[in-house]
């Protein structure tokens, strides 16, 4: 009889420990390591060192396209999934930013090509719709950078 409560307590403790472990390992919605800024073009970075990449958009408050833009990062031709997206006021009271964050907690090795893809909502004025409906996301800019991760 006495073994059942002890087994229950041990199982509960184990489950709580497993649930809490991931949140203690890496803070949620926080960038890891230094930022690799792909706008700087081809560059070197230490291998197996944690880093993050963040890029996105800045909007004027009141802009009717806020929330209609998208950013995609690919590595060696394969789209990556953002770890989180952060909205921030830029301090001037008129501008907000939307940044997509990609964390690499274990770093990388070798040579990799990162390509940034920016999508804006078409409006047939500044962004042509080419027959699509107004506010359809259209790729408006791409840029690639080669990052060499070396010891």
Tab-separated table of C-alpha atoms in Angstrom:
chain	number	residue	atom	x	y	z
A	1	UNK	CA	0.000	0.000	0.000
A	2	UNK	CA	2.740	2.368	0.910
A	3	UNK	CA	4.607	1.844	-2.362
A	4	UNK	CA	1.842	3.328	-4.525
A	5	UNK	CA	2.078	6.898	-3.106
A	6	UNK	CA	5.877	6.780	-3.348
A	7	UNK	CA	5.701	5.655	-6.982
A	8	UNK	CA	3.153	8.399	-7.710
A	9	UNK	CA	5.396	11.086	-6.164
A	10	UNK	CA	8.415	9.847	-8.122
A	11	UNK	CA	6.492	9.776	-11.415
A	12	UNK	CA	5.129	13.295	-10.814
A	13	UNK	CA	8.602	14.620	-9.991
A	14	UNK	CA	10.029	13.037	-13.140
A	15	UNK	CA	7.283	14.499	-15.343
A	16	UNK	CA	7.725	17.967	-13.843
A	17	UNK	CA	11.470	17.748	-14.382
A	18	UNK	CA	11.065	16.751	-18.025
A	19	UNK	CA	8.540	19.536	-18.607
A	20	UNK	CA	10.749	22.228	-17.079
A	21	UNK	CA	14.023	21.105	-18.689
A	22	UNK	CA	13.530	22.652	-22.153
A	23	UNK	CA	12.566	26.033	-20.719
A	24	UNK	CA	15.647	26.060	-18.510
A	25	UNK	CA	17.927	25.077	-21.397
A	26	UNK	CA	17.105	28.061	-23.631
A	27	UNK	CA	15.019	31.124	-22.836
A	28	UNK	CA	11.904	31.352	-24.968
A	29	UNK	CA	11.753	34.177	-27.521
A	30	UNK	CA	15.329	35.274	-26.833
A	31	UNK	CA	18.164	35.409	-29.358
A	32	UNK	CA	21.188	33.202	-28.668
A	33	UNK	CA	24.811	34.227	-29.138
A	34	UNK	CA	26.009	37.079	-31.329
A	35	UNK	CA	24.048	38.360	-34.306
A	36	UNK	CA	25.231	37.468	-37.794
A	37	UNK	CA	24.112	40.476	-39.868
A	38	UNK	CA	23.672	39.238	-43.426
A	39	UNK	CA	23.538	42.822	-44.727
A	40	UNK	CA	27.325	42.847	-44.236
A	41	UNK	CA	27.670	40.359	-47.112
A	42	UNK	CA	30.050	37.411	-47.170
A	43	UNK	CA	31.741	36.895	-43.808
A	44	UNK	CA	33.485	34.521	-41.417
A	45	UNK	CA	32.161	33.340	-38.062
A	46	UNK	CA	33.639	30.928	-35.480
A	47	UNK	CA	32.484	27.333	-36.010
A	48	UNK	CA	30.248	25.627	-33.432
A	49	UNK	CA	29.555	28.966	-31.722
A	50	UNK	CA	25.950	29.941	-30.873
A	51	UNK	CA	24.553	32.758	-33.023
A	52	UNK	CA	21.318	34.193	-34.330
A	53	UNK	CA	20.124	35.925	-37.472
A	54	UNK	CA	17.346	38.509	-37.410
A	55	UNK	CA	15.959	40.570	-40.267
A	56	UNK	CA	12.606	42.064	-41.187
A	57	UNK	CA	10.808	45.343	-41.750
A	58	UNK	CA	10.233	48.799	-40.284
A	59	UNK	CA	6.807	50.417	-40.615
A	60	UNK	CA	5.436	53.873	-39.973
A	61	UNK	CA	2.602	53.706	-37.437
A	62	UNK	CA	-0.645	53.929	-39.378
A	63	UNK	CA	0.784	52.169	-42.435
A	64	UNK	CA	-2.052	50.011	-43.763
A	65	UNK	CA	0.372	47.199	-44.711
A	66	UNK	CA	1.497	46.473	-41.141
A	67	UNK	CA	1.187	42.734	-40.633
A	68	UNK	CA	0.947	41.994	-44.364
A	69	UNK	CA	4.687	41.623	-44.978
A	70	UNK	CA	6.660	38.420	-44.628
A	71	UNK	CA	10.305	37.440	-44.349
A	72	UNK	CA	11.819	34.068	-45.212
A	73	UNK	CA	15.412	32.986	-44.640
A	74	UNK	CA	16.830	30.031	-46.469
A	75	UNK	CA	20.090	28.231	-45.873
A	76	UNK	CA	21.634	26.417	-48.832
A	77	UNK	CA	18.289	26.602	-50.666
A	78	UNK	CA	16.149	25.200	-47.835
A	79	UNK	CA	13.660	27.502	-46.087
A	80	UNK	CA	14.212	27.824	-42.337
A	81	UNK	CA	11.473	28.274	-39.748
A	82	UNK	CA	11.810	31.357	-37.560
A	83	UNK	CA	12.152	30.651	-33.847
A	84	UNK	CA	10.095	33.737	-33.043
A	85	UNK	CA	8.940	37.105	-34.407
A	86	UNK	CA	9.354	40.269	-32.374
A	87	UNK	CA	7.540	43.590	-32.773
A	88	UNK	CA	9.277	46.645	-31.294
A	89	UNK	CA	8.890	50.413	-31.239
A	90	UNK	CA	12.020	52.019	-32.659
A	91	UNK	CA	12.034	54.917	-30.197
A	92	UNK	CA	10.987	57.749	-32.487
A	93	UNK	CA	7.297	57.239	-31.671
A	94	UNK	CA	6.491	56.859	-35.362
A	95	UNK	CA	8.079	53.572	-36.383
A	96	UNK	CA	7.701	49.917	-35.413
A	97	UNK	CA	9.808	46.972	-36.524
A	98	UNK	CA	8.866	43.369	-37.181
A	99	UNK	CA	11.878	41.056	-37.012
A	100	UNK	CA	12.112	37.313	-37.634
A	101	UNK	CA	14.665	35.576	-35.379
A	102	UNK	CA	16.514	32.381	-36.287
A	103	UNK	CA	18.567	30.820	-33.478
A	104	UNK	CA	21.505	28.478	-33.996
A	105	UNK	CA	22.301	27.419	-30.401
A	106	UNK	CA	24.943	24.866	-31.465
A	107	UNK	CA	26.406	27.026	-34.217
A	108	UNK	CA	27.396	25.630	-37.617
A	109	UNK	CA	30.497	24.362	-39.394
A	110	UNK	CA	31.573	24.662	-43.008
A	111	UNK	CA	30.353	27.103	-45.651
A	112	UNK	CA	26.677	28.040	-45.993
A	113	UNK	CA	24.720	30.361	-48.265
A	114	UNK	CA	21.967	32.333	-46.513
A	115	UNK	CA	19.367	34.052	-48.696
A	116	UNK	CA	16.957	36.663	-47.392
A	117	UNK	CA	13.521	36.836	-49.064
A	118	UNK	CA	11.330	39.871	-48.403
A	119	UNK	CA	7.613	39.810	-49.255
A	120	UNK	CA	5.364	42.890	-49.287
A	121	UNK	CA	1.633	43.177	-49.839
A	122	UNK	CA	0.960	44.238	-53.429
A	123	UNK	CA	-1.109	47.375	-53.979
A	124	UNK	CA	-0.748	48.068	-57.732
A	125	UNK	CA	0.998	51.322	-56.797
A	126	UNK	CA	4.417	50.834	-55.204
A	127	UNK	CA	4.228	47.014	-55.344
A	128	UNK	CA	2.675	45.600	-58.540
A	129	UNK	CA	0.135	42.789	-58.143
A	130	UNK	CA	0.690	41.273	-61.617
A	131	UNK	CA	-2.896	40.017	-61.766
A	132	UNK	CA	-3.070	38.914	-58.115
A	133	UNK	CA	-5.543	40.314	-55.596
A	134	UNK	CA	-4.618	43.464	-53.666
A	135	UNK	CA	-2.595	42.638	-50.494
A	136	UNK	CA	-1.253	39.376	-51.937
A	137	UNK	CA	2.320	38.877	-50.633
A	138	UNK	CA	4.809	39.432	-53.467
A	139	UNK	CA	8.550	38.824	-53.214
A	140	UNK	CA	10.116	42.264	-53.590
A	141	UNK	CA	13.760	41.702	-52.636
A	142	UNK	CA	16.282	38.895	-52.204
A	143	UNK	CA	19.914	38.989	-51.130
A	144	UNK	CA	22.417	36.226	-50.419
A	145	UNK	CA	25.514	36.065	-48.253
A	146	UNK	CA	28.055	33.295	-47.799
A	147	UNK	CA	29.077	32.633	-44.210
A	148	UNK	CA	32.181	30.548	-43.569
A	149	UNK	CA	32.153	28.881	-40.148
A	150	UNK	CA	35.748	28.044	-39.333
A	151	UNK	CA	37.663	26.975	-36.205
